[in-house]
């Protein structure tokens, strides 16, 4: 689809299958890990593999700091694919805030990433990115294991080498969840991702099925 501004919209259908875990190992310290198997054309072809270990420090029951490292391997996909498979090494730091209002729970996550992106035939390209994530969960009934969840996450470039685009992409998500017990939750949902490619011309409109298991022990 060709927009009047000359920008091209590329619509894709993806499937993301994910695990997220945060587990205490002492009163304040804990470990984080998430692994994501991201597929294009729902589950037919590779889009990305993401592995993210980290270390948590609980400042307060509602305030957690995390520092860690992300490895990402990205594959060409869509009507305007990248030229090759490439890797990325991504240290990160984040602040997580939680609070509740009645039965409604809120999460705010602020994350800064230092990205070392593989470029074929050249040194790694360094970039910075800021991410703000806001999530709401609401139980369907009092004491029910079923709940609704929604989030929005905005990702912005800053610093050197990001080109002319500050905007990277936005993720809007809605899901049905089920509490599997004290160890975690399962969520099945839909995410719309609006991603502006580095060239500034191709805007991806990605419809994404998500299946996630979230394990939290604090």
XYZ file of N, CA, C and O in Angstrom, residues 35-203:
676
model
N 12.564 -15.556 27.196
C 12.918 -16.110 25.900
C 11.726 -15.994 24.973
O 10.589 -16.291 25.375
N 11.972 -15.541 23.744
C 10.865 -15.293 22.817
C 11.178 -15.904 21.456
O 12.233 -15.648 20.873
N 10.253 -16.695 20.979
C 10.330 -17.368 19.694
C 9.350 -16.647 18.781
O 8.138 -16.865 18.853
N 9.857 -15.740 17.959
C 9.021 -14.870 17.153
C 9.005 -15.378 15.711
O 10.073 -15.524 15.093
N 7.806 -15.599 15.190
C 7.658 -16.210 13.878
C 6.863 -15.299 12.942
O 5.957 -14.572 13.360
N 7.207 -15.357 11.677
C 6.494 -14.630 10.621
C 5.483 -15.560 9.965
O 5.661 -16.776 9.944
N 4.414 -14.965 9.413
C 3.333 -15.757 8.805
C 2.780 -16.732 9.831
O 2.640 -17.919 9.582
N 2.485 -16.175 11.021
C 2.014 -16.843 12.235
C 3.104 -17.716 12.849
O 3.695 -17.364 13.850
N 3.418 -18.876 12.258
C 4.466 -19.727 12.832
C 5.299 -20.397 11.747
O 6.076 -21.302 12.030
N 5.170 -19.925 10.529
C 5.749 -20.625 9.384
C 7.234 -20.355 9.186
O 7.990 -21.251 8.790
N 7.678 -19.118 9.462
C 9.062 -18.737 9.173
C 9.622 -17.916 10.333
O 8.884 -17.284 11.076
N 10.944 -17.886 10.429
C 11.587 -17.101 11.476
C 11.352 -15.604 11.274
O 11.406 -15.095 10.154
N 11.109 -14.918 12.392
C 11.192 -13.461 12.451
C 12.346 -13.074 13.367
O 13.279 -12.402 12.948
N 12.297 -13.518 14.629
C 13.369 -13.224 15.583
C 13.458 -14.303 16.648
O 12.457 -14.918 17.006
N 14.669 -14.470 17.167
C 14.899 -15.196 18.415
C 15.442 -14.192 19.417
O 16.375 -13.440 19.106
N 14.866 -14.170 20.636
C 15.303 -13.228 21.660
C 15.520 -13.971 22.971
O 14.641 -14.703 23.419
N 16.690 -13.760 23.584
C 17.034 -14.336 24.885
C 17.519 -13.207 25.777
O 18.436 -12.466 25.411
N 16.896 -13.061 26.999
C 17.182 -11.897 27.842
C 17.336 -12.308 29.304
O 16.361 -12.327 30.050
N 18.559 -12.604 29.762
C 18.794 -12.823 31.192
C 19.079 -11.492 31.893
O 19.550 -10.521 31.270
N 18.819 -11.457 33.209
C 19.096 -10.246 33.978
C 19.145 -10.528 35.464
O 18.820 -11.631 35.932
N 19.545 -9.513 36.217
C 19.597 -9.563 37.678
C 18.665 -8.501 38.235
O 18.723 -7.330 37.814
N 17.789 -8.894 39.158
C 16.825 -7.976 39.774
C 17.271 -7.567 41.177
O 17.856 -8.369 41.910
N 16.933 -6.316 41.525
C 17.112 -5.847 42.900
C 15.814 -5.185 43.330
O 15.359 -4.219 42.714
N 15.206 -5.716 44.390
C 13.927 -5.198 44.882
C 14.162 -4.095 45.902
O 14.520 -4.359 47.053
N 13.985 -2.866 45.460
C 14.128 -1.709 46.339
C 12.989 -1.663 47.342
O 13.164 -1.263 48.505
N 11.825 -2.085 46.916
C 10.571 -2.005 47.666
C 9.660 -3.067 47.061
O 9.866 -3.481 45.916
N 8.634 -3.550 47.771
C 7.724 -4.520 47.151
C 7.118 -4.056 45.828
O 6.731 -4.885 45.000
N 7.067 -2.733 45.614
C 6.486 -2.200 44.384
C 7.508 -1.525 43.466
O 7.123 -0.888 42.480
N 8.798 -1.666 43.774
C 9.847 -1.024 42.969
C 10.972 -2.029 42.743
O 11.565 -2.530 43.702
N 11.280 -2.317 41.472
C 12.336 -3.272 41.161
C 13.258 -2.710 40.083
O 12.799 -2.163 39.070
N 14.564 -2.837 40.314
C 15.578 -2.469 39.339
C 16.122 -3.740 38.688
O 16.303 -4.761 39.361
N 16.409 -3.662 37.402
C 16.960 -4.802 36.682
C 18.071 -4.330 35.757
O 17.948 -3.281 35.107
N 19.149 -5.094 35.697
C 20.201 -4.890 34.700
C 20.453 -6.232 34.040
O 20.445 -7.279 34.696
N 20.679 -6.224 32.722
C 20.860 -7.496 32.045
C 21.364 -7.329 30.639
O 21.862 -6.267 30.240
N 21.220 -8.391 29.875
C 21.765 -8.480 28.528
C 20.747 -9.197 27.650
O 20.099 -10.165 28.096
N 20.598 -8.732 26.422
C 19.695 -9.358 25.463
C 20.473 -9.779 24.218
O 21.263 -8.996 23.692
N 20.221 -11.003 23.793
C 20.727 -11.426 22.479
C 19.532 -11.573 21.549
O 18.533 -12.220 21.893
N 19.645 -10.968 20.370
C 18.576 -11.029 19.375
C 19.171 -11.484 18.047
O 20.235 -11.014 17.635
N 18.478 -12.397 17.392
C 18.852 -12.785 16.030
C 17.641 -12.541 15.139
O 16.582 -13.152 15.332
N 17.788 -11.635 14.177
C 16.678 -11.192 13.336
C 16.820 -11.740 11.923
O 17.923 -11.790 11.366
N 15.682 -12.115 11.338
C 15.633 -12.702 10.006
C 14.835 -11.804 9.064
O 13.902 -11.108 9.494
N 15.144 -11.815 7.788
C 14.327 -11.067 6.820
C 12.893 -11.601 6.796
O 12.672 -12.816 6.874
N 11.922 -10.703 6.679
C 10.510 -11.116 6.585
C 9.729 -9.990 5.936
O 10.185 -8.845 5.846
N 8.540 -10.290 5.502
C 7.637 -9.283 4.950
C 7.942 -8.941 3.499
O 8.828 -9.504 2.850
N 7.196 -7.972 2.986
C 7.344 -7.548 1.589
C 8.558 -6.657 1.368
O 9.005 -6.490 0.227
N 9.085 -6.085 2.450
C 10.268 -5.218 2.363
C 11.284 -5.699 3.397
O 11.545 -5.033 4.399
N 11.860 -6.885 3.169
C 12.727 -7.497 4.190
C 14.096 -6.853 4.255
O 14.547 -6.200 3.306
N 14.764 -7.057 5.389
C 16.170 -6.697 5.484
C 16.992 -7.579 4.568
O 16.541 -8.641 4.115
N 18.248 -7.184 4.294
C 19.045 -7.912 3.298
C 19.628 -9.232 3.786
O 20.019 -10.058 2.969
N 19.702 -9.439 5.111
C 20.362 -10.648 5.618
C 19.982 -10.880 7.078
O 19.435 -10.000 7.755
N 20.300 -12.072 7.560
C 20.140 -12.403 8.976
C 21.248 -11.682 9.759
O 22.403 -11.655 9.328
N 20.882 -11.088 10.907
C 21.898 -10.401 11.699
C 21.630 -10.571 13.189
O 20.505 -10.803 13.618
N 22.693 -10.441 13.964
C 22.601 -10.538 15.413
C 22.687 -9.174 16.072
O 23.110 -8.185 15.458
N 22.284 -9.141 17.336
C 22.364 -7.900 18.125
C 22.663 -8.259 19.567
O 22.063 -9.174 20.129
N 23.595 -7.506 20.166
C 23.928 -7.632 21.584
C 23.439 -6.365 22.262
O 23.769 -5.259 21.835
N 22.660 -6.535 23.349
C 21.914 -5.391 23.872
C 21.906 -5.369 25.404
O 20.975 -5.876 26.038
N 22.909 -4.779 26.050
C 22.793 -4.536 27.496
C 21.605 -3.613 27.774
O 21.252 -2.768 26.944
N 20.976 -3.774 28.959
C 19.842 -2.914 29.288
C 19.766 -2.689 30.784
O 20.300 -3.459 31.583
N 19.078 -1.599 31.161
C 18.787 -1.266 32.550
C 17.324 -0.835 32.605
O 16.835 -0.154 31.697
N 16.626 -1.222 33.691
C 15.216 -0.856 33.752
C 14.736 -0.636 35.180
O 15.315 -1.142 36.141
N 13.657 0.127 35.274
C 12.936 0.398 36.516
C 11.511 -0.092 36.326
O 10.842 0.278 35.350
N 11.029 -0.915 37.258
C 9.672 -1.455 37.213
C 8.905 -0.982 38.438
O 9.345 -1.191 39.571
N 7.750 -0.359 38.205
C 6.878 0.127 39.277
C 5.531 -0.571 39.171
O 4.962 -0.687 38.077
N 5.001 -1.048 40.301
C 3.683 -1.673 40.317
C 2.804 -1.008 41.363
O 3.291 -0.546 42.404
N 1.514 -0.950 41.105
C 0.552 -0.465 42.105
C -0.828 -0.982 41.726
O -1.028 -1.536 40.638
N -1.770 -0.817 42.638
C -3.119 -1.332 42.425
C -4.142 -0.293 42.853
O -3.884 0.551 43.717
N -5.312 -0.374 42.237
C -6.473 0.420 42.622
C -7.656 -0.527 42.664
O -8.185 -0.914 41.618
N -8.018 -0.954 43.865
C -9.036 -1.988 43.984
C -8.528 -3.288 43.400
O -7.443 -3.762 43.737
N -9.265 -3.851 42.469
C -8.873 -5.121 41.836
C -8.035 -4.910 40.571
O -7.637 -5.883 39.929
N -7.786 -3.661 40.208
C -7.042 -3.353 38.989
C -5.563 -3.180 39.322
O -5.207 -2.418 40.229
N -4.693 -3.889 38.605
C -3.252 -3.812 38.825
C -2.574 -3.097 37.668
O -2.940 -3.291 36.499
N -1.560 -2.288 38.018
C -0.855 -1.474 37.032
C 0.644 -1.770 37.087
O 1.210 -1.968 38.171
N 1.281 -1.765 35.919
C 2.732 -1.896 35.806
C 3.253 -0.769 34.920
O 2.710 -0.520 33.830
N 4.308 -0.098 35.382
C 5.049 0.865 34.575
C 6.487 0.359 34.466
O 7.105 0.061 35.491
N 7.004 0.274 33.245
C 8.382 -0.173 33.064
C 9.130 0.833 32.197
O 8.667 1.186 31.103
N 10.269 1.290 32.702
C 11.134 2.219 31.984
C 12.447 1.489 31.686
O 13.128 1.049 32.612
N 12.800 1.371 30.419
C 13.994 0.602 30.049
C 14.870 1.409 29.089
O 14.370 2.039 28.159
N 16.184 1.365 29.331
C 17.177 1.957 28.440
C 18.051 0.830 27.901
O 18.503 -0.034 28.663
N 18.298 0.848 26.587
C 19.075 -0.206 25.948
C 20.262 0.379 25.199
O 20.145 1.433 24.563
N 21.386 -0.330 25.271
C 22.566 -0.012 24.472
C 22.696 -1.122 23.430
O 22.963 -2.272 23.775
N 22.516 -0.785 22.165
C 22.378 -1.777 21.115
C 23.642 -1.858 20.255
O 24.099 -0.843 19.721
N 24.190 -3.048 20.114
C 25.317 -3.307 19.232
C 24.807 -4.222 18.125
O 24.629 -5.426 18.319
N 24.555 -3.635 16.947
C 23.843 -4.297 15.862
C 24.842 -4.744 14.794
O 25.644 -3.942 14.304
N 24.773 -6.007 14.454
C 25.685 -6.564 13.452
C 25.401 -5.960 12.078
O 24.248 -5.893 11.637
N 26.463 -5.530 11.389
C 26.378 -5.004 10.028
C 27.341 -5.810 9.168
O 28.540 -5.851 9.465
N 26.839 -6.439 8.145
C 27.689 -7.304 7.325
C 28.803 -6.493 6.660
O 28.550 -5.480 6.006
N 30.033 -6.951 6.839
C 31.178 -6.303 6.201
C 31.605 -5.013 6.855
O 32.392 -4.252 6.282
N 31.092 -4.729 8.075
C 31.426 -3.468 8.756
C 31.397 -3.710 10.260
O 30.889 -4.740 10.731
N 31.944 -2.757 11.051
C 31.852 -2.902 12.510
C 30.392 -2.849 12.982
O 29.506 -2.389 12.261
N 30.170 -3.344 14.190
C 28.836 -3.253 14.783
C 28.395 -1.787 14.850
O 29.204 -0.892 15.126
N 27.115 -1.548 14.583
C 26.555 -0.201 14.711
C 26.000 -0.035 16.121
O 25.215 -0.859 16.600
N 26.381 1.058 16.793
C 25.919 1.310 18.161
C 24.745 2.274 18.130
O 24.780 3.318 17.471
N 23.681 1.944 18.877
C 22.523 2.818 19.029
C 21.993 2.718 20.450
O 22.241 1.719 21.152
N 21.232 3.734 20.865
C 20.525 3.719 22.142
C 19.021 3.717 21.883
O 18.542 4.270 20.879
N 18.286 3.123 22.820
C 16.825 3.138 22.704
C 16.198 3.242 24.084
O 16.664 2.624 25.045
N 15.124 4.025 24.177
C 14.330 4.156 25.402
C 12.972 3.515 25.169
O 12.358 3.682 24.104
N 12.486 2.783 26.201
C 11.201 2.103 26.098
C 10.354 2.400 27.330
O 10.835 2.306 28.453
N 9.084 2.756 27.091
C 8.129 2.917 28.194
C 6.972 1.948 27.958
O 6.339 1.928 26.900
N 6.682 1.139 28.991
C 5.686 0.079 28.933
C 4.674 0.304 30.048
O 5.052 0.515 31.202
N 3.388 0.257 29.707
C 2.315 0.439 30.692
C 1.306 -0.682 30.507
O 0.793 -0.903 29.402
N 1.029 -1.431 31.598
C 0.137 -2.581 31.521
C -0.919 -2.525 32.608
O -0.631 -2.122 33.741
N -2.114 -2.960 32.278
C -3.243 -3.034 33.209
C -3.793 -4.457 33.186
O -3.969 -5.045 32.113
N -4.049 -5.034 34.355
C -4.726 -6.330 34.445
C -5.932 -6.197 35.363
O -5.857 -5.539 36.408
N -7.023 -6.840 34.962
C -8.283 -6.761 35.701
C -8.885 -8.157 35.796
O -9.148 -8.786 34.760
N -9.128 -8.700 37.002
C -9.792 -10.005 37.105
C -11.226 -9.911 36.607
O -11.903 -8.895 36.797
N -11.691 -10.994 35.968
C -13.055 -10.979 35.455
C -14.080 -10.972 36.576
O -15.135 -10.355 36.477
N -13.774 -11.685 37.668
C -14.615 -11.694 38.856
C -13.715 -11.726 40.085
O -12.555 -12.115 40.005
N -14.266 -11.352 41.208
C -13.506 -11.413 42.447
C -13.100 -12.861 42.730
O -13.917 -13.767 42.641
N -11.801 -13.061 43.019
C -11.224 -14.371 43.310
C -11.193 -15.298 42.088
O -10.895 -16.483 42.216
N -11.491 -14.791 40.901
C -11.454 -15.622 39.703
C -10.024 -15.734 39.180
O -9.265 -14.761 39.218
N -9.624 -16.909 38.661
C -8.296 -17.025 38.053
C -8.222 -16.382 36.670
O -7.125 -16.160 36.145
N -9.357 -16.058 36.077
C -9.380 -15.446 34.749
C -9.260 -13.929 34.861
O -9.830 -13.312 35.762
N -8.530 -13.335 33.928
C -8.363 -11.874 33.949
C -8.173 -11.349 32.534
O -7.855 -12.098 31.597
N -8.388 -10.050 32.388
C -8.107 -9.340 31.144
C -6.829 -8.533 31.325
O -6.556 -8.020 32.410
N -6.056 -8.420 30.264
C -4.804 -7.662 30.309
C -4.695 -6.801 29.062
O -5.149 -7.182 27.979
N -4.089 -5.626 29.228
C -3.823 -4.746 28.092
C -2.547 -3.969 28.374
O -2.263 -3.626 29.529
N -1.776 -3.730 27.336
C -0.595 -2.880 27.514
C -0.328 -2.064 26.270
O -0.820 -2.368 25.173
N 0.474 -1.031 26.463
C 1.023 -0.262 25.349
C 2.492 -0.014 25.658
O 2.849 0.283 26.804
N 3.334 -0.154 24.635
C 4.761 0.111 24.804
C 5.249 0.972 23.645
O 5.031 0.644 22.474
N 5.928 2.065 23.991
C 6.490 2.994 23.015
C 8.004 2.879 23.057
O 8.611 2.931 24.132
N 8.644 2.734 21.886
C 10.092 2.589 21.778
C 10.643 3.743 20.938
O 10.178 3.960 19.799
N 11.620 4.457 21.488
C 12.177 5.650 20.860
C 13.698 5.561 20.784
O 14.357 5.136 21.730
N 14.259 5.999 19.650
C 15.710 6.088 19.500
C 16.226 7.382 20.130
O 15.537 8.412 20.130
N 17.457 7.335 20.634
C 18.144 8.570 21.014
C 19.644 8.338 20.894
O 20.111 7.193 20.824
N 20.416 9.418 20.889
C 21.866 9.272 20.796
C 22.330 9.073 19.357
O 21.612 9.366 18.397
N 23.542 8.522 19.181
C 24.152 8.446 17.848
C 23.574 7.350 16.975
O 22.992 6.375 17.458
N 23.720 7.532 15.663
C 23.546 6.481 14.647
C 22.116 5.983 14.452
O 21.930 4.924 13.855
N 21.122 6.720 14.910
C 19.759 6.231 14.693
C 19.112 6.834 13.450
O 17.945 6.563 13.169
N 19.870 7.633 12.714
C 19.320 8.219 11.497
C 18.394 9.378 11.799
O 18.538 10.072 12.811
N 17.400 9.576 10.952
C 16.501 10.724 11.095
C 15.265 10.399 11.926
O 14.478 11.293 12.226
N 15.074 9.139 12.314
C 13.848 8.741 13.010
C 14.080 8.599 14.505
O 14.904 7.801 14.927
N 13.354 9.366 15.299
C 13.339 9.151 16.745
C 12.389 8.001 17.073
O 12.689 7.147 17.913
N 11.274 7.955 16.390
C 10.280 6.891 16.600
C 10.812 5.567 16.061
O 11.272 5.481 14.922
N 10.752 4.527 16.875
C 11.090 3.180 16.430
C 9.798 2.399 16.162
O 9.470 2.111 15.028
N 9.073 2.067 17.258
C 7.778 1.448 17.030
C 6.925 1.492 18.286
O 7.387 1.845 19.369
N 5.653 1.134 18.107
C 4.694 1.088 19.212
C 3.990 -0.260 19.191
O 3.694 -0.819 18.126
N 3.728 -0.787 20.405
C 3.039 -2.062 20.550
C 1.782 -1.869 21.396
O 1.876 -1.400 22.527
N 0.639 -2.214 20.847
C -0.630 -2.157 21.585
C -1.188 -3.578 21.670
O -1.287 -4.280 20.651
N -1.600 -3.984 22.893
C -1.873 -5.402 23.161
C -3.109 -5.550 24.026
O -3.369 -4.746 24.925
N -3.874 -6.620 23.754
C -5.001 -7.000 24.608
C -5.035 -8.519 24.684
O -4.750 -9.211 23.692
N -5.383 -9.056 25.883
C -5.298 -10.507 26.062
C -6.279 -10.993 27.109
O -6.756 -10.232 27.968
N -6.534 -12.288 27.065
C -7.230 -13.014 28.114
C -6.184 -13.842 28.855
O -5.350 -14.516 28.234
N -6.215 -13.772 30.194
C -5.226 -14.475 30.988
C -5.855 -15.421 31.998
O -7.035 -15.293 32.350
N -5.015 -16.366 32.456
C -5.456 -17.329 33.463
C -4.341 -17.540 34.476
O -3.180 -17.807 34.089
N -4.643 -17.392 35.767
C -3.672 -17.622 36.827
C -3.536 -19.128 37.055
O -4.494 -19.788 37.450
N -2.344 -19.644 36.811
C -2.129 -21.082 36.939
C -1.799 -21.497 38.367
O -1.615 -22.679 38.645
N -1.722 -20.549 39.280
C -1.344 -20.808 40.668
C -0.370 -19.746 41.117
O -0.211 -18.708 40.472
N 0.313 -20.000 42.225
C 1.222 -18.990 42.760
C 2.455 -18.794 41.888
O 3.203 -17.830 42.058
N 2.685 -19.718 40.911
C 3.896 -19.648 40.106
C 3.760 -18.775 38.869
O 4.761 -18.377 38.291
N 2.554 -18.484 38.410
C 2.504 -17.669 37.206
C 1.160 -17.612 36.525
O 0.148 -18.104 37.030
N 1.173 -17.010 35.337
C -0.017 -16.789 34.531
C 0.252 -17.211 33.093
O 1.389 -17.199 32.620
N -0.828 -17.522 32.391
C -0.786 -17.726 30.950
C -1.641 -16.645 30.305
O -2.742 -16.356 30.789
N -1.136 -16.033 29.228
C -1.899 -15.028 28.490
C -1.939 -15.394 27.009
O -0.927 -15.797 26.432
N -3.121 -15.238 26.423
C -3.315 -15.413 24.991
C -3.900 -14.109 24.469
O -4.957 -13.669 24.953
N -3.213 -13.481 23.507
C -3.686 -12.173 23.096
C -3.258 -11.765 21.705
O -2.641 -12.528 20.951
N -3.600 -10.522 21.384
C -3.302 -9.908 20.089
C -2.511 -8.638 20.321
O -2.836 -7.844 21.214
N -1.454 -8.440 19.522
C -0.675 -7.211 19.569
C -0.617 -6.590 18.173
O -0.365 -7.289 17.190
N -0.827 -5.281 18.116
C -0.596 -4.534 16.887
C 0.710 -3.765 17.044
O 0.868 -2.988 17.988
N 1.633 -4.018 16.147
C 2.947 -3.372 16.176
C 3.064 -2.449 14.971
O 2.925 -2.875 13.825
N 3.345 -1.158 15.247
C 3.555 -0.169 14.185
C 5.030 0.202 14.213
O 5.486 0.983 15.062
N 5.804 -0.384 13.290
C 7.256 -0.282 13.296
C 7.730 0.488 12.073
O 7.384 0.140 10.937
N 8.533 1.530 12.307
C 9.102 2.321 11.223
C 10.513 1.816 10.945
O 11.386 1.875 11.811
N 10.714 1.278 9.748
C 12.033 0.773 9.404
C 13.061 1.896 9.368
O 12.734 3.071 9.240
N 14.331 1.512 9.472
C 15.421 2.484 9.553
C 15.447 3.432 8.366
O 15.834 4.591 8.490
N 14.983 2.961 7.198
C 14.990 3.820 6.007
C 13.969 4.944 6.080
O 13.980 5.861 5.248
N 13.057 4.907 7.067
C 12.064 5.960 7.227
C 10.943 5.916 6.206
O 10.002 6.727 6.261
N 10.971 4.977 5.288
C 9.982 4.908 4.208
C 8.960 3.806 4.416
O 7.794 3.941 4.036
N 9.382 2.693 5.025
C 8.495 1.534 5.197
C 7.970 1.507 6.629
O 8.745 1.452 7.590
N 6.652 1.563 6.771
C 5.992 1.456 8.066
C 5.320 0.103 8.140
O 4.397 -0.190 7.377
